[in-house]
Structures are given as C-alpha cells and as structure tokens.
PDB file of C-alpha atoms in Angstrom:
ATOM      1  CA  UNK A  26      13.960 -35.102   6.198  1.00  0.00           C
ATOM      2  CA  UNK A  27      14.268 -37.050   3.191  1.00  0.00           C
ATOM      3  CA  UNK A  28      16.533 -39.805   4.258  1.00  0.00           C
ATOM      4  CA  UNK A  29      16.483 -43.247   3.711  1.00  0.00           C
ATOM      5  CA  UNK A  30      18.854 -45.510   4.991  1.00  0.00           C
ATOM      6  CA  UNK A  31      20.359 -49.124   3.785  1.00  0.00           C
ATOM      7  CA  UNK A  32      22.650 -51.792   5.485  1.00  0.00           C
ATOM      8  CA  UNK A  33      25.455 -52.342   5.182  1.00  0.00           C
ATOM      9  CA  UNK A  34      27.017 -50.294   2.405  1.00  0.00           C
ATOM     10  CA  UNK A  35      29.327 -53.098   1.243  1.00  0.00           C
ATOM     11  CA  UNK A  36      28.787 -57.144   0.847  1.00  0.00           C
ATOM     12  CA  UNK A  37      30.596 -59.941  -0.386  1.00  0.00           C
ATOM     13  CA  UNK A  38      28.836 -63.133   0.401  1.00  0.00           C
ATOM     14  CA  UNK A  39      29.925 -66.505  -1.343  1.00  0.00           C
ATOM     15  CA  UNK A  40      27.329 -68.466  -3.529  1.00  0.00           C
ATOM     16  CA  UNK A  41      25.865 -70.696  -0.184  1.00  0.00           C
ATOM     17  CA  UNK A  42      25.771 -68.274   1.898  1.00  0.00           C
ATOM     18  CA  UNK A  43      22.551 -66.569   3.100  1.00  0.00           C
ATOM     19  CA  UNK A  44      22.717 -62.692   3.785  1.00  0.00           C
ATOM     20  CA  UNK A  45      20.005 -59.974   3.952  1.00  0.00           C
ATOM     21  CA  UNK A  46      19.911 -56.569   2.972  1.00  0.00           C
ATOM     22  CA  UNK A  47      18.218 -53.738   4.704  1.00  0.00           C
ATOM     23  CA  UNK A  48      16.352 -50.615   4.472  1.00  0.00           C
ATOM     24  CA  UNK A  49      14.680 -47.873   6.576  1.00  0.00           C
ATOM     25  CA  UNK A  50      12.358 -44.870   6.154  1.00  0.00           C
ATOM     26  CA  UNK A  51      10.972 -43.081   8.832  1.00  0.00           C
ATOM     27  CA  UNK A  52       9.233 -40.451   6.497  1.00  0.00           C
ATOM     28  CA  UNK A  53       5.671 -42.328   7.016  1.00  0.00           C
ATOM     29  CA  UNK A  54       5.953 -43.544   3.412  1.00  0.00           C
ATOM     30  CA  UNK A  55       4.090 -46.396   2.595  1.00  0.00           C
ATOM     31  CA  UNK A  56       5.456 -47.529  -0.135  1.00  0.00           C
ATOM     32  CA  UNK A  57       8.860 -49.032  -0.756  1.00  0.00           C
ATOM     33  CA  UNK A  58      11.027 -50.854  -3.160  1.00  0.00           C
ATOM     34  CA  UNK A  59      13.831 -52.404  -4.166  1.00  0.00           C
ATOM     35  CA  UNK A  60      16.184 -52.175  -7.532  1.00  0.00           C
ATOM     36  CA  UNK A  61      19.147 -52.975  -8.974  1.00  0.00           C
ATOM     37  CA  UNK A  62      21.507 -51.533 -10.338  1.00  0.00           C
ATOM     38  CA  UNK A  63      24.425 -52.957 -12.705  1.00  0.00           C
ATOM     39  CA  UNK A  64      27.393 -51.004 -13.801  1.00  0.00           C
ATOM     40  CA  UNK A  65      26.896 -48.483 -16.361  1.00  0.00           C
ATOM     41  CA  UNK A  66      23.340 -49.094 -16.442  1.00  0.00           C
ATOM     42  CA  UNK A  67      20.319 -47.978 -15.074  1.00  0.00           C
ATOM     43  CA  UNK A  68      18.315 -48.777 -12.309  1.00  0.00           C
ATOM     44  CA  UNK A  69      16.077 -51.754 -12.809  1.00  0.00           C
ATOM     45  CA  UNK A  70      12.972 -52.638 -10.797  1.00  0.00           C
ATOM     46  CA  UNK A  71      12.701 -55.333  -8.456  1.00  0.00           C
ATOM     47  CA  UNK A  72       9.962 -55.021  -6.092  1.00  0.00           C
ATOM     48  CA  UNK A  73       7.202 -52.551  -4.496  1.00  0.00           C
ATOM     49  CA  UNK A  74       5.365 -52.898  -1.246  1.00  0.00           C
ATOM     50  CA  UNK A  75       1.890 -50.860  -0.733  1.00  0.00           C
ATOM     51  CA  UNK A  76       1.071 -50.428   2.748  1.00  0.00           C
ATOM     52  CA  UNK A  77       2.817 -53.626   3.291  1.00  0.00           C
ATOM     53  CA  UNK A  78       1.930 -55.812   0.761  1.00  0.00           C
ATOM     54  CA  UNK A  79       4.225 -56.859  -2.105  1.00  0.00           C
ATOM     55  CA  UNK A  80       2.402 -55.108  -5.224  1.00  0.00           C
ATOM     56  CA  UNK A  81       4.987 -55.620  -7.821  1.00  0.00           C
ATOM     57  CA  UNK A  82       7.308 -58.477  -8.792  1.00  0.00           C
ATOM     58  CA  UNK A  83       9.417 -57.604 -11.611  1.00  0.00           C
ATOM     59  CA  UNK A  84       9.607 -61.571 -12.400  1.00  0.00           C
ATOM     60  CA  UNK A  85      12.757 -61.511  -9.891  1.00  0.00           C
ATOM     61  CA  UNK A  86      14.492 -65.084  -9.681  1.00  0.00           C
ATOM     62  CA  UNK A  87      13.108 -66.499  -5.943  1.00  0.00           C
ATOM     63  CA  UNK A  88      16.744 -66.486  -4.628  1.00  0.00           C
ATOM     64  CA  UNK A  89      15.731 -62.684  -3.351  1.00  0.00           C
ATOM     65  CA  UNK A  90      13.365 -62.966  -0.959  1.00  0.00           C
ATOM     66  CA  UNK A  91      11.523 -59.333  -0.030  1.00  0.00           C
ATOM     67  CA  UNK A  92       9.933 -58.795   3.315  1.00  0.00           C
ATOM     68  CA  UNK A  93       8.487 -55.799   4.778  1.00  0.00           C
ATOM     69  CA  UNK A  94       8.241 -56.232   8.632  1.00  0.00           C
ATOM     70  CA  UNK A  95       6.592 -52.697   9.006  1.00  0.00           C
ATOM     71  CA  UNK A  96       5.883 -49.196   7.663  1.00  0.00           C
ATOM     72  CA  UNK A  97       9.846 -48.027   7.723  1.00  0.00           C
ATOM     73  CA  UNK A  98      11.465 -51.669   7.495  1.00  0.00           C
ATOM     74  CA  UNK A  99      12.132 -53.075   4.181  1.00  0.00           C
ATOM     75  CA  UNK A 100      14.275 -56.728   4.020  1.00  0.00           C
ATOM     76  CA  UNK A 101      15.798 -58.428   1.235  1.00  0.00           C
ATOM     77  CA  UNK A 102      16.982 -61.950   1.947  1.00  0.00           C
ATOM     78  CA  UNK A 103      19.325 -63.537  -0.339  1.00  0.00           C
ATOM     79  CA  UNK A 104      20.669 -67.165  -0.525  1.00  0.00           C
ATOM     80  CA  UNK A 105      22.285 -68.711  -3.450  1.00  0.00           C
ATOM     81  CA  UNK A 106      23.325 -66.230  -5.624  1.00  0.00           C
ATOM     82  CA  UNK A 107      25.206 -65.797  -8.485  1.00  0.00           C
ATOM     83  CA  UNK A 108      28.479 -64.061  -9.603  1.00  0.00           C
ATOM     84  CA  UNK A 109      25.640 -62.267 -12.027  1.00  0.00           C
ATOM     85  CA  UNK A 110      23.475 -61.091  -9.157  1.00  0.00           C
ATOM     86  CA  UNK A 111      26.551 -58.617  -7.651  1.00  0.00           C
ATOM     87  CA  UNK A 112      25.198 -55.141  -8.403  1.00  0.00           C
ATOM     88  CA  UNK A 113      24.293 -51.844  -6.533  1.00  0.00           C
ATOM     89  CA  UNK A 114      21.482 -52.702  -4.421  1.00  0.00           C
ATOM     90  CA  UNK A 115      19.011 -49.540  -3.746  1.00  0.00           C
ATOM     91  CA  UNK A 116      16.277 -49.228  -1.969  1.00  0.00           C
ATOM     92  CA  UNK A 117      13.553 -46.277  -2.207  1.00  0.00           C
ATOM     93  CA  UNK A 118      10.339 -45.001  -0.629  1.00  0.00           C
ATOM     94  CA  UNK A 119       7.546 -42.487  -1.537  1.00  0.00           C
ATOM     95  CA  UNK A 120       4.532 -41.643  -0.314  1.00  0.00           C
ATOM     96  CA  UNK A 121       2.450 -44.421  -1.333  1.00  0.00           C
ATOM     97  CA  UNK A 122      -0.765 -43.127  -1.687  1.00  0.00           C
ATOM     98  CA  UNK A 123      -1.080 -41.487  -5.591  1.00  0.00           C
ATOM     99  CA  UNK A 124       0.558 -43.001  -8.873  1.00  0.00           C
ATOM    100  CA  UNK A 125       3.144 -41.356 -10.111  1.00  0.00           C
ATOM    101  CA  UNK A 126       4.694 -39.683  -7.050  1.00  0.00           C
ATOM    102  CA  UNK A 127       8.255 -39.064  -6.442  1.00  0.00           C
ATOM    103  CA  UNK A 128      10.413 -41.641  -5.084  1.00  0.00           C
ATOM    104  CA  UNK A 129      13.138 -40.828  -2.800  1.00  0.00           C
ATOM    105  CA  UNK A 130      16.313 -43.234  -2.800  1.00  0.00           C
ATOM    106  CA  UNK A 131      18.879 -44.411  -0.501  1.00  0.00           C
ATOM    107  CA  UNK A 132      22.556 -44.476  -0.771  1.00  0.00           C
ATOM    108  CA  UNK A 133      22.508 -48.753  -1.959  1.00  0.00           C
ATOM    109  CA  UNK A 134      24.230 -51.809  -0.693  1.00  0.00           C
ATOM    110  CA  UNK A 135      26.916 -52.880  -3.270  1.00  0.00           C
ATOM    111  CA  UNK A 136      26.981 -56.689  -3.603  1.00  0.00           C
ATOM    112  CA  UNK A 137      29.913 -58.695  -4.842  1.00  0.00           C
ATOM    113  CA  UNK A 138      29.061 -62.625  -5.044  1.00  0.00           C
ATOM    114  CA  UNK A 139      32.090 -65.300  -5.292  1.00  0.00           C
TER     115      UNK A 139
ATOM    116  CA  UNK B  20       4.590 -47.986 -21.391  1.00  0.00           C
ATOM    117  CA  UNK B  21       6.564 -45.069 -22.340  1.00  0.00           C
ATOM    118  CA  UNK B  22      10.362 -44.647 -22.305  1.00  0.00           C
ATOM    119  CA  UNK B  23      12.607 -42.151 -22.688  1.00  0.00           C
ATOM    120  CA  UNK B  24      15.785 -41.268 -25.178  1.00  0.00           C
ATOM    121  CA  UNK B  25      18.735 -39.403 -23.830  1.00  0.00           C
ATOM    122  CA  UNK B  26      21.836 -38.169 -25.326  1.00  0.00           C
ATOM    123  CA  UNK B  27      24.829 -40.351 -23.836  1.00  0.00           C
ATOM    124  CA  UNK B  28      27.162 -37.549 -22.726  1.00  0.00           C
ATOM    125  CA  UNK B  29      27.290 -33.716 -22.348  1.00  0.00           C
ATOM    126  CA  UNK B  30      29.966 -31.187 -21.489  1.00  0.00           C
ATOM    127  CA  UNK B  31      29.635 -27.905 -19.642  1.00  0.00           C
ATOM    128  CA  UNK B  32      31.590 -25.363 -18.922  1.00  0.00           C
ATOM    129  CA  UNK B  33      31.452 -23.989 -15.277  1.00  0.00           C
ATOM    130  CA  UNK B  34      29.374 -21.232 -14.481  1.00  0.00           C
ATOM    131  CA  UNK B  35      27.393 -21.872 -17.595  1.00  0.00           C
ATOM    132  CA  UNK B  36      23.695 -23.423 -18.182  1.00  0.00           C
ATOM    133  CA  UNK B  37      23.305 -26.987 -18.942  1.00  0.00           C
ATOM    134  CA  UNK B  38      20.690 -27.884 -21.103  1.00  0.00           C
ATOM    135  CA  UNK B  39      20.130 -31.541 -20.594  1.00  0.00           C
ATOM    136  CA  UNK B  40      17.288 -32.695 -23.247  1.00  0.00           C
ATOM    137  CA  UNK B  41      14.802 -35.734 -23.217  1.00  0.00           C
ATOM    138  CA  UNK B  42      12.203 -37.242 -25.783  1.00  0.00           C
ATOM    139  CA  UNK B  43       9.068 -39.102 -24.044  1.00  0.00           C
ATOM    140  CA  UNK B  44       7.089 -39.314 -27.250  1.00  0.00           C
ATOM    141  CA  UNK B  45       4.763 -41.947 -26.598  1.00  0.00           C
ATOM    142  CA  UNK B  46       4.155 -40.773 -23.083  1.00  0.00           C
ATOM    143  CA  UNK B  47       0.354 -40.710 -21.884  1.00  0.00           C
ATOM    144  CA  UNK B  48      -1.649 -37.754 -21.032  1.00  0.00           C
ATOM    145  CA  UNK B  49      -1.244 -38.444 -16.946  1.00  0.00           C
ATOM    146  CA  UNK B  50       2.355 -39.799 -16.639  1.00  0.00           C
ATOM    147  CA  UNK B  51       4.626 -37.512 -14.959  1.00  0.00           C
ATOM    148  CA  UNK B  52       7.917 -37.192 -16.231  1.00  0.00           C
ATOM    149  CA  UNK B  53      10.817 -37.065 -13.867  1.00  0.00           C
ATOM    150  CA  UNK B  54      14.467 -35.897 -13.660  1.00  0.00           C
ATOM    151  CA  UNK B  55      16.739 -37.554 -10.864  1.00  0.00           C
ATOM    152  CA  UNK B  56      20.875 -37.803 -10.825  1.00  0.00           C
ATOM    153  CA  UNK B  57      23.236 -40.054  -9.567  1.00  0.00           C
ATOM    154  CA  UNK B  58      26.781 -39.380  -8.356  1.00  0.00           C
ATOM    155  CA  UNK B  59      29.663 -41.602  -8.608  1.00  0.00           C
ATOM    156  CA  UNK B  60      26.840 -45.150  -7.838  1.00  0.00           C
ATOM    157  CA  UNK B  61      25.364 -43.554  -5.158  1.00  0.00           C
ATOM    158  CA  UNK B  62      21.677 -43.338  -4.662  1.00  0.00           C
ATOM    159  CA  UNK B  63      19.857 -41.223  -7.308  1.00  0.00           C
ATOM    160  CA  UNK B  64      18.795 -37.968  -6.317  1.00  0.00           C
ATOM    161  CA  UNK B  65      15.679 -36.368  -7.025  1.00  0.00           C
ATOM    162  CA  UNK B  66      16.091 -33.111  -8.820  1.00  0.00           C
ATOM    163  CA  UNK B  67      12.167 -31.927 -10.374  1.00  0.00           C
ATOM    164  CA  UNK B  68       9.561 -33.266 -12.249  1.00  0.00           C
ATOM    165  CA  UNK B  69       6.266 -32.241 -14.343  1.00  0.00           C
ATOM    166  CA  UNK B  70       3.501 -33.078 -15.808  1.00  0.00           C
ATOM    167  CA  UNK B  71       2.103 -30.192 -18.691  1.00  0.00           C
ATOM    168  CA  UNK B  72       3.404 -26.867 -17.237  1.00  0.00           C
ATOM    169  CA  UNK B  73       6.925 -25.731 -16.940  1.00  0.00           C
ATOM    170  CA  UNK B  74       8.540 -26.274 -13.275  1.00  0.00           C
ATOM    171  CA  UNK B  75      11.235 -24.677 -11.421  1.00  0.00           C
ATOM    172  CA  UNK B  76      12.525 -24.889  -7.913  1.00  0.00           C
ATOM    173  CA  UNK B  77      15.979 -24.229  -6.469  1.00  0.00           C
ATOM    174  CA  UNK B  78      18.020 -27.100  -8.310  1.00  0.00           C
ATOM    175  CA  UNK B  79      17.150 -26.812 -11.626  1.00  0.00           C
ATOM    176  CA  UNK B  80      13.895 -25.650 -14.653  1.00  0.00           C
ATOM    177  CA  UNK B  81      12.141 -28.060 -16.477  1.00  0.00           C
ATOM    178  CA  UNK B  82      10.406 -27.326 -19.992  1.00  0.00           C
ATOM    179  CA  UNK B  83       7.931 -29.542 -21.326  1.00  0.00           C
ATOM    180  CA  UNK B  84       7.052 -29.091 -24.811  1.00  0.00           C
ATOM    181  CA  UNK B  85       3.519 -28.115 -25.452  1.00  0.00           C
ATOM    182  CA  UNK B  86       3.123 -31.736 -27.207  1.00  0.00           C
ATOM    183  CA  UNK B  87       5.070 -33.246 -24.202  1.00  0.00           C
ATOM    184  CA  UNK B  88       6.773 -35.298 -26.212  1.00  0.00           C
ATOM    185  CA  UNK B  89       9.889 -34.103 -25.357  1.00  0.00           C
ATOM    186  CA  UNK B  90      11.512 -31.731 -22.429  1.00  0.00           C
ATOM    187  CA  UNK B  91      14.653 -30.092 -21.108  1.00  0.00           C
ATOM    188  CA  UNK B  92      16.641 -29.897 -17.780  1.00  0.00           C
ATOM    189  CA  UNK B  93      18.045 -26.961 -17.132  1.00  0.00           C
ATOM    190  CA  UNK B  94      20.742 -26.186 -14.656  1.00  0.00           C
ATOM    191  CA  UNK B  95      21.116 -22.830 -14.332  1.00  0.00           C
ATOM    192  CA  UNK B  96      25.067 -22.241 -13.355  1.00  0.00           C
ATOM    193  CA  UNK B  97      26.097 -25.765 -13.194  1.00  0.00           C
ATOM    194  CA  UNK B  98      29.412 -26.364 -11.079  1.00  0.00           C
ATOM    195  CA  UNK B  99      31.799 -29.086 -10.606  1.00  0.00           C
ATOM    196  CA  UNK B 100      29.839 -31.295  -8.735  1.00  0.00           C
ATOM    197  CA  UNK B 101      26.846 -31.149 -10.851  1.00  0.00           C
ATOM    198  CA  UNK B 102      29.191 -33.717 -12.627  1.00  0.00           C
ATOM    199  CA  UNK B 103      26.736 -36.738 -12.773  1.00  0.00           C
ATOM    200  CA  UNK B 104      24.228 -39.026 -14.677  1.00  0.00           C
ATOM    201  CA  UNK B 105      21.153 -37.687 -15.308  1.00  0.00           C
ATOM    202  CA  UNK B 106      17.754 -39.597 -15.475  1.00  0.00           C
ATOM    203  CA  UNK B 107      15.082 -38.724 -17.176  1.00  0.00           C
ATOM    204  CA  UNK B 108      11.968 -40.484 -15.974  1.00  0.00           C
ATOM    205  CA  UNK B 109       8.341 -41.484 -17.158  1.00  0.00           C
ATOM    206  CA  UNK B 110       6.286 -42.643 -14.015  1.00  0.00           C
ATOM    207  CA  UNK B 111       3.933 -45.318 -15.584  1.00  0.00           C
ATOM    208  CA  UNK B 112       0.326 -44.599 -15.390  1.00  0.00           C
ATOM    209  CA  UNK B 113      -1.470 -46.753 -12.823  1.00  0.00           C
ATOM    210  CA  UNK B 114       1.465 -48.114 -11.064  1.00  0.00           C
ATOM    211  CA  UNK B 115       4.069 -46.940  -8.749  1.00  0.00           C
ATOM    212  CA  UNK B 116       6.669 -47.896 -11.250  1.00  0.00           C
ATOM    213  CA  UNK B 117       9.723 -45.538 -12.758  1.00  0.00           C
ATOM    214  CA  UNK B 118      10.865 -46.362 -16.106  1.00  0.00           C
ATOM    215  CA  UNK B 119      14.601 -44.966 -16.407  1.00  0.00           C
ATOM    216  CA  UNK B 120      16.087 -44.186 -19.681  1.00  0.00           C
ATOM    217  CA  UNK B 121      19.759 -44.633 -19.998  1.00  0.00           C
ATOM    218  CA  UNK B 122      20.843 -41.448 -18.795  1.00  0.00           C
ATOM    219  CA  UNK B 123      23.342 -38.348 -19.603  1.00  0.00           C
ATOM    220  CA  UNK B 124      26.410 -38.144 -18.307  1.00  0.00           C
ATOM    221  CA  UNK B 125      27.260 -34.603 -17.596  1.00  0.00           C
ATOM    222  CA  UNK B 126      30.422 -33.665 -17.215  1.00  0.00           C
ATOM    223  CA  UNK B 127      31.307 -29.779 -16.096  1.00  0.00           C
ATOM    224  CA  UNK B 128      34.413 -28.703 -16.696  1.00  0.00           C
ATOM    225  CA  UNK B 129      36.633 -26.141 -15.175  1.00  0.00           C
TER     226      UNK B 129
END
C-alpha cells in the first residue's frame, strides 16, 4: 500500500481565519513533506520532516506553520493568508532513511483564500 | 543543483510508444533522476526512476544516456488516460529534496 492521505480535499478560508491542513501515512515512512503547487506550474517545496524533525524550510513565509505530531501525522496550520497563497496543497512521504529515494504523494488539499 | 529541460507538449497516437525526452546535463554522479505524472491536479504519481543503467518495470522504460546527461521515458502502448504531465526529476544529492522541471504535457489521442 502506497497511500497517503490529505484533509479535506477542498478549502476556502477568508484572510483571518485560521485553518489546518492534514496528512497521513501509515507506510512507516519517516520522512514527510509538504509543497505547493500553483496552476500550470510545478510543484514547489515547502517543508521536510526526518524522523520528526523539520529538516528543510524552503524560506516559507511563517503564516504556514508545519507540525508533525508523529510518524504518519503531518499538520500544516495556516492563519492569515493571502489571495496569493491559494494553490494545490500536497503532501508526500518516503522512506526517510537514504537520499534520493522515491517520494510517494497524496491526492492535495486545494486552497482558495478570500 | 541540477535541473531539468522538458519539451512543453507532446502528442501520441493510441496504441503507439511515447517517447517523452529529458536533459539533466549538469546532474552529479549520485543524483537519481526521476519520472512521476500528474493527472488533471491530482497528486503526482510515481512512474520509474534511475541512476546509470537503463530501468524498466510495468509502467513504463527509462534510458539514460551513457553521459547521463540526458534520458527518455518510454511508454510502451500509451492509452487515453496516459493523458498527463510528466515530470522529470533530479533528486538533489545530500538532501531529501526533488527538483521538478516544468513538465510535458502528453496528450494521446484517439
């Protein structure tokens, strides 16, 4: 099973509000990330958690938040954003232990901000 | 850290290979290059990927040039939903990070 999962599929949030966006693995990856993904364009890295631990911040604005509870959980916590931050949302996993080793995404969250 | 350069668009007709090309040139000696697709914004899907020696498996072939500067999907008898954007890949040496190029668009036609 190569499945990873993301809530909720579809968000609209206004510029106050504060939502979060989540994602699940229950492969026994231990690493996980998040990117984003704007129309016609490719996806662009956000963040990576190792065993836990945020490894890589792609200089990402501190209106996303990341969290990684555990193992399979991964969070991203959002809170004043911009009509510029609505995008396709996607979250991934591999196995966390060798560079260079294949990522496996899930479906995304799409994000409209008003 | 290397990137990739993709033809924009592609047409195929159905039943027929697709030959879906990539140049890595300044790719290092132990980065991995990658092939994934996406359908219609959903999550990309992993196809194959390679490091020196040609790979197959029951999705697609990918040839690396002996240089590996450049290499080639290859989708055997590609069908209508094959339709996609294809991303070619370079995993960056020393990190868990994917570099994605801009992608093909495939389209297969009838």
């Amino acid at each position: 099973d190569t499945e990873v999962t993301q809530t909720p599929k579809h968000l609209v949030m206004g510029m106050t509000n504060k939502k979060s966006l989540k994602c699940e693995q229950h492969m026994g990856h231990r690493a996980m990330y998040w990117y984003k993904q704007k129309a016609k364009k490719p996806p662009e890295l956000m963040f990576v958690y190792s065993y836990e631990k945020l490894s890589i911040n792609e200089s990402v604005p501190s209106r996303f938040s990341p969290e990684c509870p555990n193992s399979s959980l991964l969070n991203l916590h959002l809170h004043a954003l911009q009509p510029e931050d609505s995008a396709l949302y996607l979250c991934a996993s591999s196995h966390g232990g060798v560079e260079g080793e294949t990522q496996y995404f899930g479906p995304g969250t799409r994000l409209l901000v008003l | 850290d290397a990137k990739t350069t993709q033809p924009p668009s592609m047409d195929c007709a159905e039943g027929r290979a697709a030959n879906l090309p990539c140049n890595h040139s300044t790719i290092s000696g132990n980065e991995y290059v990658y092939w994934y697709r996406q359908i219609h914004s959903q999550g990309p899907q992993y196809i194959i990927h390679g490091l020196k020696n040609n790979e197959t498996n029951e999705m697609a072939s990918l040839i690396i040039t002996e240089d590996r500067k450049s290499s080639t999907l290859i989708l055997p008898h590609a069908t209508l939903r094959d339709t996609a954007v294809y991303y070619c890949i370079v995993s960056t040496s020393g990190t868990y990070k994917y570099i994605f190029g801009t992608g093909t668009r495939l389209k297969v036609l009838a």
